Amino acid sequence: MKKVTVVFIVLLLTVFAFSQTKLVFWTAPNPQQEMFWKEVVAEYETLHPEIDIEWSTIPAAGSSEEAILTAIASGRAPDISTNIFSGFAAQLADIDQLVALNELEGFDELVETRKMGSIIEGWKINGNAYVIPIYSNPVLMWWRDSLLKEAGFDNPPRTYSEIYEFSKNFVVPMERYSIQVIAGRNWWDRWFDFITYYYAAGKGKPYIDTERMRAAFNNEVGQEVAKFIKTMFDNQWTAVDLGTDPFYTGAIAGTLMGPWSIAYAENQYPKVVDDIVITPPPVPDNYPSDQPIYTFADAKGLVIFNTTDHLEEAWEFVQWVFSREDFDSKWLEYTKMPPAREDLLTNEIFADFWEANPLAAEYAKYVPYAIPPAPITTTVDVQDIMTVELVEPLMHGTKDVQKALDDAVKAINRILW
Amino acid sequence: MSKRKGLAKKEARKGFGISSIYLIYAAIFWGYPFVWLFILLFSKWRFVGSPQFVGFRNITRVLTDPLFWKTVTNVFRFMMYYIPLVLIGALLFAIALNKIKFGKTFIALSFLLANVSSGVAYSIMFSNIFSVNGPVNKALNTLFGITIPWFTSPQWAMFSIALIVIWKFIGYYGLILYAGLTAIPKSLYEAAELDGAGSLTKFFKITLPLLNPSIIMVLVLAITLAFGIFTEPYMITGGGPMRSTLTPMMHMITTAFQRMDPTYAATMAVFVAMISFGMIWVIRKTMEREVDLV
């Protein structure tokens, strides 16, 4: 009898194991996000014992893109992955690796439930929604209040001229600079300088016309931004190599930052946190004061790969995750990064969090005005040219504003066309 | 006779069995990628589907790509600073280590620490030290009234990166040269001294010629390193200013994984390998000497 029971249990377990559907799910290698997904996956598995989610962070590699592409090449792509930015999504869609989520049943309801109707518009690639945006991180300006006051400024500078004025009062060459204007020389740094300034100065105008596939920043707005960068460098009010964490050490009074820096500041420089004032990015002098200021959104989303054998199950899991408001609340709690929803400030569920986290609340205000990068397949080349033809010549004073813009746009159009 | 034959066969089988581990390893991790590389060289492929044959298109594209050749020129600029300085530095380190009586191991290990430290960590450290308002520039300004744009000037940036890599490898190369120095018989120096040779004569007529194999080895390692340099320019300068520190490795990685063009990246890799092997061949042909220490 005993033997029969043992055999029966073994058989039952075997049948159970084989009847489970396995979903491979990759998420960003980030401790806060890992904590969030671990709990979410565990809850789903408890509710759906027939689904086994093989959850892991994106394997260690030079970048998430590298790991995912290598996995695709070797036929080991996951079913679902997070940490996808719009440019990479466009590349993956271009090689037909992504499921067009808008063609799946229940997509419109999900968009409505999660209040992401207008946000998802900015993510569409050739009219299709391949990505569910998870978070939308506006890039905003951080100021050191004490340093502003030292230079006689009770309020942070809002316009370019106000920054010039502040710089004249504050800068001591070799000691301290007013703001960090250029984030660095890698291609992705353009997201955190020129593109942010351009979105701010141009009320969210796109820098690439994706309909005509043309660079769209050789205009009055582009000139204002380029002139601002050049003026700051010409007068040595800013520098590139400011060392690590210049904002926290007081080597600069202002810089563009994303909300991910809040947790870093709280952990590494707790004494500086109370000194931080957050404003939108600076704008040209003639920018109307009653108009909202737009900015760049460092946004990442989730995709389903069309190599999946379990599309229905994968889509059900995705729908379940994003229809739960309490998950967005938990995400916010763990990561401090605003979920990509339009009701962040009106939804009661987030209210307590904003009250306890005033710096994160500033970011929430700008989510509706934060625009993701252009969904093009040539992001790397476009932004590399922006660096070499536009930003670096302005920094080193080797070209005037118009020539830098002309050269950059000409070279970018050659790639886009 | 037949017994001996059987034994020989048995031995051969045993030998083959032992070496087959390496042969299988080489087939998987060297042979397979090599064949795959050869396929990629003549095809167009974007990570999915089958590679499409495109003939010599990738090769002609590399030959006419100014950005690729700019990265190769950058490597030569790097070597121009790196090789002489690291060689002299390592030689001085080896000679000093040879003369030290106590604490040799401690000093050698201290120098090797740089070699085993994380590239990312020391890149951050050096970018702070050489920043515009960092300690080096502040000291230079106080003492001489000058500042140096270490990483912001296209002329200086590669030199600054070379300095950092020299710091990392001086101990490692130094130990190779030290091993060469200790192998030189003392009797040669004693004989030279009896003949009235001075320090300089001993160095140029005995030490340097007998160190030839070690020096060649250091040169080969340095050339290989120069063509594979990635972490330092990636972390500190991002390839700038004006692409002056962009290296072939950085260009290949962005091309393969960010521009999604692995076939072109593979073709560039073949060119880089050929250029570096070519250089090593020339160095060995022109500088390598057979040294008999006995």
XYZ file of C-alpha atoms in Angstrom:
711
model
C 0.000 0.000 0.000
C 2.844 2.288 0.989
C 4.586 1.616 -2.305
C 1.437 2.440 -4.261
C 1.052 5.735 -2.396
C 4.652 6.700 -3.076
C 4.324 5.859 -6.779
C 1.058 7.800 -6.914
C 2.628 10.887 -5.314
C 5.632 10.722 -7.633
C 3.340 10.428 -10.646
C 1.198 13.299 -9.419
C 4.244 15.524 -8.906
C 5.602 14.602 -12.339
C 2.284 15.389 -14.027
C 2.061 18.634 -12.041
C 5.599 19.638 -12.986
C 5.026 18.959 -16.673
C 1.643 20.675 -16.726
C 3.179 23.927 -15.490
C 3.780 26.602 -18.087
C 7.218 28.142 -17.762
C 7.624 31.843 -18.488
C 11.125 33.286 -18.638
C 11.054 36.816 -17.292
C 14.020 39.214 -17.120
C 14.122 42.442 -15.169
C 16.640 45.261 -14.657
C 19.685 44.431 -12.526
C 18.887 46.965 -9.831
C 18.451 46.062 -6.121
C 15.285 48.119 -5.601
C 13.602 46.795 -8.742
C 14.672 43.248 -7.891
C 12.928 43.520 -4.519
C 9.747 44.654 -6.245
C 9.680 41.956 -8.930
C 10.566 39.186 -6.516
C 7.432 39.877 -4.497
C 5.213 40.363 -7.554
C 6.361 37.117 -9.173
C 5.944 35.168 -5.934
C 2.374 36.450 -5.563
C 1.478 35.544 -9.133
C 2.877 32.063 -8.755
C 0.822 31.562 -5.604
C -2.323 32.661 -7.419
C -1.471 30.653 -10.536
C 0.226 27.403 -9.557
C 0.011 26.285 -13.178
C 2.484 29.036 -14.131
C 6.163 28.840 -13.270
C 7.851 32.197 -13.769
C 11.577 31.752 -14.173
C 12.466 35.226 -13.030
C 15.993 36.634 -13.125
C 17.750 39.899 -13.703
C 19.090 40.538 -17.194
C 22.334 38.519 -17.347
C 25.569 40.354 -16.605
C 26.996 41.927 -19.763
C 28.226 45.297 -20.971
C 24.623 46.465 -21.184
C 21.074 45.112 -21.121
C 20.943 45.520 -24.892
C 24.035 43.359 -25.329
C 22.647 40.602 -23.095
C 19.265 40.581 -24.821
C 20.722 40.577 -28.336
C 23.099 37.760 -27.453
C 20.161 35.802 -26.047
C 18.139 36.397 -29.226
C 21.077 35.286 -31.391
C 21.469 32.073 -29.436
C 17.733 31.333 -29.386
C 17.479 31.899 -25.638
C 15.448 35.103 -25.587
C 13.178 35.460 -22.563
C 9.404 35.545 -22.942
C 9.135 38.915 -21.218
C 11.749 41.549 -20.414
C 11.766 44.931 -18.677
C 14.421 47.665 -18.933
C 13.786 48.408 -22.610
C 14.162 52.032 -23.761
C 12.246 53.311 -26.766
C 15.218 53.329 -29.172
C 16.072 49.709 -28.393
C 12.396 48.774 -28.718
C 12.424 50.362 -32.179
C 15.479 48.274 -33.111
C 13.868 45.083 -31.814
C 10.627 45.880 -33.627
C 12.662 46.514 -36.762
C 13.965 42.933 -36.686
C 10.494 41.659 -35.842
C 11.217 40.403 -32.335
C 8.418 42.095 -30.408
C 4.735 41.385 -29.989
C 2.506 44.334 -30.974
C 0.634 44.537 -27.689
C -2.125 46.774 -29.067
C -3.276 43.843 -31.195
C -3.900 41.715 -28.116
C -7.271 41.467 -26.453
C -7.634 43.636 -23.375
C -4.937 46.158 -24.355
C -7.242 49.190 -24.456
C -8.768 48.253 -21.100
C -5.307 47.924 -19.580
C -4.268 51.340 -20.888
C -7.452 52.818 -19.441
C -7.075 51.015 -16.078
C -3.477 52.113 -15.641
C -4.193 55.644 -16.874
C -1.408 55.687 -19.438
C -3.297 56.680 -22.591
C -1.282 59.741 -23.571
C 2.003 58.353 -22.198
C 1.766 55.286 -24.414
C 1.305 57.503 -27.483
C 4.910 58.696 -27.066
C 6.061 55.084 -27.101
C 4.359 54.004 -30.312
C 6.587 52.687 -33.085
C 5.063 52.767 -36.582
C 1.631 53.102 -34.994
C 2.040 50.033 -32.795
C 2.500 49.774 -29.035
C 5.253 47.242 -28.474
C 6.144 48.468 -24.993
C 4.254 48.898 -21.732
C 5.994 51.847 -20.074
C 6.897 50.969 -16.491
C 8.364 54.199 -15.289
C 8.849 57.634 -16.677
C 11.657 59.532 -15.030
C 11.555 63.247 -15.767
C 14.983 64.844 -15.746
C 14.918 67.908 -13.503
C 17.321 70.502 -12.174
C 18.721 70.087 -8.679
C 20.022 73.147 -6.857
C 21.909 73.531 -3.593
C 19.808 76.033 -1.669
C 22.635 77.150 0.634
C 24.916 77.879 -2.337
C 22.197 79.852 -4.106
C 21.660 81.975 -1.006
C 25.411 82.498 -0.669
C 25.336 84.119 -4.107
C 22.324 86.240 -3.165
C 19.632 84.139 -4.863
C 16.567 83.345 -2.757
C 14.979 81.394 -5.613
C 16.739 79.100 -8.076
C 17.469 80.624 -11.503
C 14.749 79.800 -14.020
C 16.045 81.255 -17.275
C 19.373 81.260 -19.071
C 20.005 84.910 -18.148
C 19.308 84.191 -14.509
C 21.866 81.362 -14.649
C 24.410 83.742 -16.225
C 23.731 86.244 -13.441
C 24.123 83.563 -10.786
C 27.328 82.293 -12.414
C 28.891 85.769 -12.305
C 28.273 85.908 -8.561
C 29.172 82.336 -7.721
C 31.938 80.896 -9.881
C 35.489 80.692 -8.572
C 37.670 79.113 -11.306
C 39.275 75.834 -10.243
C 37.165 75.874 -7.099
C 33.512 75.884 -7.987
C 31.301 76.251 -11.046
C 27.682 77.280 -11.324
C 26.071 74.275 -13.030
C 27.134 71.167 -14.900
C 25.866 71.945 -18.391
C 27.166 68.881 -20.237
C 26.658 65.462 -18.666
C 29.582 63.715 -20.401
C 30.781 62.532 -23.796
C 29.045 59.185 -24.196
C 26.190 59.088 -26.677
C 23.585 58.589 -23.954
C 24.715 61.755 -22.153
C 22.829 63.798 -24.760
C 19.621 62.650 -23.091
C 20.715 64.483 -19.981
C 21.853 67.747 -21.553
C 21.054 68.899 -25.104
C 17.852 66.881 -25.539
C 16.524 67.858 -22.096
C 17.257 71.552 -22.749
C 15.697 71.263 -26.189
C 12.477 69.721 -24.890
C 12.351 72.416 -22.180
C 12.973 75.342 -24.528
C 10.690 74.020 -27.248
C 7.673 73.020 -25.118
C 8.297 69.375 -25.844
C 8.945 69.780 -29.580
C 10.565 66.603 -30.977
C 14.226 66.855 -31.957
C 13.705 64.233 -34.670
C 10.750 64.399 -37.040
C 9.990 60.672 -37.177
C 7.403 61.101 -39.958
C 9.877 62.643 -42.381
C 12.922 61.046 -40.700
C 14.718 64.348 -40.397
C 16.600 66.093 -37.572
C 14.313 68.888 -36.370
C 16.482 70.961 -34.049
C 18.076 73.411 -36.467
C 15.686 76.206 -35.542
C 15.270 79.084 -33.117
C 14.897 76.704 -30.160
C 18.041 74.776 -31.110
C 19.926 78.058 -31.479
C 18.845 79.249 -28.023
C 19.995 75.989 -26.421
C 23.293 75.896 -28.322
C 23.948 79.540 -27.435
C 23.329 78.722 -23.759
C 25.830 75.844 -23.795
C 28.428 77.942 -25.622
C 28.016 80.942 -23.309
C 28.525 78.789 -20.233
C 31.745 77.302 -21.605
C 33.070 80.532 -23.164
C 32.859 82.246 -19.789
C 34.223 79.229 -17.915
C 31.134 79.109 -15.755
C 31.047 75.359 -16.232
C 33.473 72.528 -16.955
C 33.291 68.933 -18.091
C 35.598 67.014 -15.808
C 34.301 67.999 -12.417
C 35.141 64.731 -10.695
C 32.673 62.403 -9.009
C 29.554 63.787 -7.341
C 30.388 67.487 -7.825
C 26.860 68.480 -6.801
C 27.173 66.850 -3.404
C 30.708 68.084 -2.783
C 29.688 71.655 -3.585
C 31.855 71.933 -6.720
C 28.691 72.967 -8.595
C 25.434 74.496 -7.383
C 23.089 72.929 -9.934
C 22.780 69.954 -12.255
C 20.213 67.900 -14.124
C 19.246 64.729 -12.285
C 16.784 61.878 -12.495
C 14.705 60.609 -9.561
C 17.005 57.619 -9.134
C 19.462 60.061 -7.553
C 17.149 60.627 -4.580
C 17.861 57.202 -3.060
C 21.584 57.711 -3.780
C 21.603 61.121 -2.091
C 19.728 59.783 0.927
C 22.196 56.924 1.346
C 25.478 58.603 0.464
C 24.976 62.280 1.330
C 22.156 62.440 3.896
C 23.314 65.861 5.115
C 22.867 67.371 1.644
C 19.297 66.108 1.152
C 17.667 68.975 3.070
C 19.645 71.462 0.997
C 18.203 70.236 -2.321
C 15.700 72.307 -4.277
C 14.233 70.820 -7.456
C 13.085 72.903 -10.430
C 12.343 72.179 -14.099
C 15.261 72.533 -16.552
C 16.299 76.111 -17.422
C 14.532 77.835 -20.316
C 15.267 80.770 -22.643
C 14.475 84.249 -21.293
C 11.354 84.668 -23.409
C 9.734 81.432 -22.199
C 6.262 82.298 -20.856
C 6.179 82.021 -17.058
C 2.629 80.664 -17.031
C 3.427 77.743 -19.336
C 4.517 74.316 -18.068
C 8.117 73.376 -18.797
C 8.653 70.092 -20.586
C 11.593 67.808 -20.076
C 13.171 64.545 -21.148
C 11.808 61.284 -19.772
C 14.307 58.577 -19.043
C 11.731 55.887 -19.469
C 11.926 52.126 -19.599
C 9.259 49.604 -20.353
C 8.324 45.955 -20.681
C 8.090 43.924 -23.866
C 6.959 40.444 -24.848
C 9.178 38.705 -27.375
C 7.403 37.104 -30.286
C 9.589 34.019 -29.899
C 7.502 33.098 -26.861
C 5.563 29.836 -26.954
C 3.200 31.111 -24.273
C 1.927 34.444 -25.502
C -1.449 34.070 -23.843
C 0.042 33.315 -20.427
C 2.666 36.040 -20.779
C 0.042 38.620 -21.702
C -2.163 37.541 -18.790
C 0.743 38.055 -16.400
C 1.492 41.502 -17.871
C -2.170 42.515 -17.643
C -2.326 41.324 -14.037
C 0.785 43.296 -13.024
C -0.246 46.558 -14.620
C -3.872 46.504 -13.564
C -2.900 46.519 -9.886
C -2.641 50.040 -8.494
C -1.064 48.726 -5.313
C 1.857 47.421 -7.380
C 2.526 50.887 -8.756
C 2.407 52.151 -5.210
C 4.841 49.462 -4.097
C 7.102 50.233 -7.073
C 7.191 53.878 -6.055
C 7.936 52.969 -2.469
C 10.844 50.699 -3.435
C 12.403 52.579 -6.331
C 11.279 56.229 -5.872
C 10.783 56.315 -9.653
C 7.370 57.542 -10.814
C 5.308 54.815 -12.498
C 4.256 55.788 -16.026
C 0.710 56.853 -15.120
C -1.065 60.135 -15.590
C -2.940 60.114 -12.279
C 0.099 60.135 -9.996
C -0.944 63.317 -8.217
C -4.691 62.745 -8.190
C -4.825 59.103 -7.208
C -5.336 58.742 -3.461
C -3.242 55.601 -3.292
C -0.023 57.604 -3.861
C -0.907 60.578 -1.621
C 0.868 59.396 1.525
C 4.009 58.656 -0.416
C 4.197 62.164 -1.899
C 3.717 63.697 1.517
C 6.547 61.660 3.009
C 8.830 62.148 -0.023
C 8.700 65.769 -1.185
C 11.649 65.392 -3.586
C 10.002 62.465 -5.366
C 6.743 64.449 -5.432
C 8.468 67.126 -7.530
C 9.208 64.467 -10.135
C 5.611 63.274 -10.155
C 4.479 66.781 -11.160
C 6.498 66.580 -14.352
C 5.558 63.093 -15.512
C 2.866 64.465 -17.878
C 5.492 66.853 -19.341
C 8.278 64.303 -19.672
C 8.894 63.026 -23.187
C 10.838 59.851 -24.010
C 13.613 59.826 -26.642
C 12.757 59.681 -30.332
C 11.772 56.100 -31.231
C 14.365 55.625 -33.958
C 16.646 52.705 -34.707
C 19.748 54.885 -35.023
C 19.808 56.474 -31.550
C 23.505 55.694 -30.992
C 24.690 57.258 -34.247
C 22.381 60.257 -33.986
C 23.516 61.101 -30.483
C 27.144 60.359 -31.275
C 26.951 62.954 -34.051
C 25.239 65.394 -31.675
C 28.283 64.960 -29.435
C 30.974 65.330 -32.065
C 29.424 67.923 -34.372
C 27.430 70.022 -31.921
C 28.201 69.697 -28.223
C 31.990 69.277 -28.290
C 32.586 72.153 -30.767
C 30.455 74.379 -28.526
C 32.411 73.272 -25.475
C 35.781 73.883 -27.076
C 34.668 76.997 -28.969
C 35.729 75.561 -32.333
C 32.467 76.371 -34.138
C 29.871 79.088 -33.874
C 26.324 78.146 -32.918
C 24.870 78.099 -36.434
C 27.709 76.130 -37.966
C 27.530 73.535 -35.165
C 23.790 73.117 -35.700
C 24.132 72.984 -39.499
C 26.876 70.362 -39.364
C 25.070 68.200 -36.805
C 21.741 68.262 -38.626
C 23.359 67.582 -41.990
C 25.272 64.562 -40.652
C 22.261 63.209 -38.742
C 19.987 63.514 -41.769
C 22.480 61.503 -43.761
C 22.003 58.674 -41.271
C 18.250 58.987 -40.903
C 17.459 59.289 -44.586
C 57.838 -7.088 -31.201
C 54.061 -7.287 -31.349
C 53.951 -6.755 -27.585
C 55.928 -3.543 -28.026
C 53.586 -2.424 -30.807
C 50.581 -3.043 -28.591
C 52.173 -1.046 -25.828
C 52.901 1.835 -28.184
C 49.291 1.833 -29.351
C 48.120 1.828 -25.767
C 50.408 4.739 -24.956
C 49.214 6.600 -28.038
C 45.586 6.075 -27.038
C 46.377 7.337 -23.531
C 48.138 10.394 -24.942
C 45.282 11.093 -27.296
C 42.811 10.667 -24.457
C 44.607 13.235 -22.316
C 45.129 15.745 -25.100
C 41.570 15.320 -26.374
C 40.341 17.399 -23.434
C 42.250 20.336 -24.813
C 41.289 19.505 -28.411
C 37.587 19.464 -27.538
C 37.972 22.674 -25.559
C 39.769 24.323 -28.491
C 37.163 23.076 -30.963
C 34.311 24.553 -28.921
C 35.832 27.814 -27.744
C 38.268 28.541 -30.558
C 37.330 26.526 -33.662
C 33.593 27.171 -33.593
C 33.853 30.951 -33.031
C 36.567 31.105 -35.700
C 34.331 29.430 -38.298
C 31.448 31.663 -37.215
C 33.709 34.723 -37.537
C 34.628 33.671 -41.060
C 30.933 33.361 -41.968
C 30.149 36.775 -40.455
C 32.996 38.337 -42.414
C 31.183 37.759 -45.699
C 27.587 38.167 -44.612
C 24.947 40.514 -43.286
C 23.242 39.378 -40.099
C 21.342 41.164 -37.326
C 21.199 38.561 -34.567
C 18.136 36.791 -35.998
C 17.648 34.525 -38.989
C 20.374 33.211 -41.251
C 23.325 35.337 -42.351
C 22.930 36.648 -45.916
C 26.019 36.368 -48.114
C 27.243 39.830 -49.176
C 30.669 39.018 -50.597
C 33.400 41.530 -49.794
C 31.014 44.350 -48.821
C 31.992 44.314 -45.124
C 35.674 44.357 -46.014
C 35.405 47.277 -48.430
C 33.264 49.073 -45.847
C 36.032 48.758 -43.242
C 38.646 49.908 -45.742
C 36.644 53.067 -46.475
C 35.369 53.781 -42.953
C 37.192 56.882 -41.634
C 35.881 56.259 -38.106
C 37.462 52.805 -37.953
C 40.808 54.122 -39.157
C 40.557 56.986 -36.691
C 40.275 54.406 -33.890
C 43.321 52.561 -35.252
C 45.271 55.835 -35.367
C 44.214 56.440 -31.765
C 45.753 53.099 -30.792
C 49.035 54.086 -32.432
C 48.941 57.397 -30.562
C 48.343 55.457 -27.357
C 51.286 53.144 -28.084
C 53.516 56.121 -28.836
C 53.102 57.275 -25.210
C 52.524 53.928 -23.559
C 55.260 51.646 -24.851
C 58.378 53.747 -24.196
C 57.155 55.019 -20.837
C 55.960 51.676 -19.524
C 59.092 49.933 -20.730
C 61.441 52.437 -19.077
C 59.314 52.466 -15.910
C 59.152 48.677 -15.699
C 62.884 48.378 -16.318
C 63.663 50.853 -13.542
C 61.286 48.989 -11.248
C 62.954 45.662 -12.077
C 66.461 47.042 -11.535
C 65.421 48.635 -8.238
C 63.752 45.411 -7.103
C 66.899 43.484 -7.998
C 68.974 45.736 -5.750
C 66.626 45.702 -2.769
C 67.762 43.435 0.044
C 64.651 43.237 2.255
C 60.872 43.365 1.683
C 61.122 42.382 -1.996
C 57.888 40.379 -1.990
C 55.972 43.131 -0.247
C 57.115 45.758 -2.759
C 56.428 43.476 -5.744
C 52.953 42.697 -4.446
C 52.267 46.376 -3.784
C 53.002 47.139 -7.432
C 50.918 44.174 -8.575
C 47.940 45.530 -6.629
C 47.431 48.109 -9.361
C 47.275 45.318 -11.904
C 44.569 43.358 -10.143
C 42.448 46.359 -9.119
C 39.116 46.963 -10.846
C 39.356 48.997 -14.038
C 36.102 50.746 -13.237
C 37.231 51.682 -9.717
C 40.580 53.156 -10.652
C 39.093 54.938 -13.668
C 36.777 56.789 -11.271
C 39.710 57.481 -8.952
C 41.852 58.948 -11.737
C 39.017 61.001 -13.202
C 38.741 62.649 -9.775
C 42.472 63.173 -9.395
C 42.816 64.727 -12.861
C 39.520 66.651 -12.889
C 39.580 70.347 -13.674
C 39.324 71.228 -9.961
C 41.131 68.073 -8.765
C 44.286 67.878 -6.627
C 46.740 67.596 -9.558
C 45.505 70.728 -11.286
C 45.245 72.612 -8.003
C 48.849 71.719 -7.156
C 50.069 72.686 -10.640
C 48.224 75.964 -10.405
C 49.650 76.783 -6.990
C 53.215 75.829 -7.882
C 53.517 76.959 -11.508
C 50.343 78.923 -12.259
C 49.261 76.433 -14.936
C 46.493 73.878 -15.315
C 46.397 70.930 -17.711
C 43.219 69.855 -19.499
C 43.987 66.192 -18.812
C 40.837 64.706 -20.275
C 39.250 67.674 -22.030
C 41.849 68.430 -24.670
C 42.076 66.159 -27.730
C 45.884 66.469 -27.484
C 46.129 65.503 -23.812
C 43.328 62.972 -23.339
C 45.088 59.943 -24.848
C 48.306 60.767 -23.008
C 46.376 60.924 -19.727
C 44.790 57.556 -20.418
C 48.217 56.130 -21.271
C 49.501 57.372 -17.886
C 46.712 55.513 -16.104
C 47.352 52.271 -17.990
C 51.100 52.636 -17.319
C 50.299 52.843 -13.594
C 48.314 49.621 -13.895
C 50.907 47.595 -15.797
C 54.261 48.846 -14.596
C 54.427 46.287 -11.760
C 53.319 43.399 -13.948
C 55.822 44.080 -16.717
C 58.420 44.941 -14.077
C 58.188 41.454 -12.613
C 58.682 39.879 -16.038
C 61.809 41.961 -16.515
C 62.911 41.208 -12.949
C 62.690 37.472 -13.699
C 64.874 38.116 -16.769
C 67.381 40.074 -14.684
C 67.729 37.348 -12.054
C 68.470 34.831 -14.809
C 71.587 36.743 -15.912
C 74.630 35.025 -14.341
C 76.471 37.242 -11.853
C 79.775 35.886 -13.170
C 79.272 37.899 -16.373
C 79.191 41.150 -14.405
C 82.203 40.056 -12.320
C 84.157 39.268 -15.472
C 83.190 42.635 -16.972
C 84.258 44.422 -13.786
C 87.654 42.688 -13.949
C 87.959 44.011 -17.491
C 87.265 47.505 -16.137
C 83.718 47.964 -17.426
C 81.684 50.780 -15.846
C 77.994 50.681 -14.854
C 76.773 52.068 -18.175
C 78.866 49.636 -20.190
C 77.603 46.740 -18.091
C 74.008 47.886 -18.587
C 74.223 48.363 -22.341
C 76.548 45.473 -23.121
C 75.286 42.826 -20.707
C 71.950 43.620 -19.067
C 70.051 45.008 -22.045
C 71.128 42.378 -24.620
C 70.512 39.498 -22.207
C 67.108 40.923 -21.266
C 66.033 40.798 -24.922
C 63.570 37.868 -24.544
C 61.867 39.546 -21.554
C 61.726 42.918 -23.317
C 60.213 41.313 -26.424
C 57.644 39.588 -24.259
C 56.711 42.881 -22.596
C 56.458 44.542 -26.021
C 54.177 41.798 -27.327
C 51.960 42.086 -24.255
C 51.880 45.892 -24.541
C 50.900 45.812 -28.222
C 48.148 43.270 -27.568
C 46.872 45.400 -24.698
C 46.883 48.588 -26.780
C 44.586 47.094 -29.418
C 42.187 45.787 -26.778
C 41.980 48.853 -24.556
C 38.397 49.606 -23.529
C 37.577 50.271 -19.851
C 39.647 53.408 -19.252
C 38.500 55.486 -22.272
C 34.953 54.133 -21.922
C 34.736 55.165 -18.263
C 36.733 58.387 -18.303
C 36.371 60.105 -21.658
C 33.638 58.156 -23.440
C 35.890 58.162 -26.527
C 36.107 61.970 -26.650
C 37.032 64.750 -26.924
C 36.453 64.810 -30.679
C 36.774 60.990 -30.760
C 40.458 61.320 -29.830
C 40.263 58.422 -27.346
C 37.787 56.246 -29.216
C 39.359 52.797 -29.486
C 38.586 49.957 -31.924
C 37.165 47.880 -29.072
C 34.701 50.652 -28.103
C 33.734 51.128 -31.740
C 33.227 47.384 -32.229
C 31.082 46.949 -29.126
C 28.779 49.861 -29.933
C 28.572 48.688 -33.551
C 27.685 45.121 -32.614
C 25.351 45.653 -29.694
C 24.003 49.175 -29.972
C 23.935 49.703 -33.730
C 22.928 46.025 -34.087
C 25.507 45.346 -36.762
C 27.519 42.328 -35.562
C 28.799 41.371 -39.025
C 30.506 44.719 -39.504
C 31.915 44.580 -35.960
C 33.305 41.095 -36.672
C 35.006 42.380 -39.833
C 36.586 45.214 -37.868
C 37.789 42.655 -35.304
C 39.563 40.703 -38.047
C 41.302 43.867 -39.254
C 42.375 44.780 -35.723
C 43.739 41.277 -35.185
C 45.664 41.418 -38.465
C 47.165 44.819 -37.677
C 48.231 43.801 -34.169
C 49.662 40.462 -35.331
C 51.465 42.315 -38.110
C 53.023 44.685 -35.614
C 54.081 41.859 -33.338
C 55.610 40.014 -36.288
C 57.608 43.090 -37.318
C 58.816 43.674 -33.756
C 59.929 40.064 -33.377
C 61.593 39.997 -36.783
C 63.538 43.197 -36.205
C 64.282 43.103 -32.492
C 64.251 39.532 -31.235
C 67.681 38.037 -30.585
C 68.576 34.547 -29.566
C 70.103 34.708 -26.097
C 72.219 31.936 -24.646
C 72.840 32.432 -20.940
C 74.889 29.311 -20.352
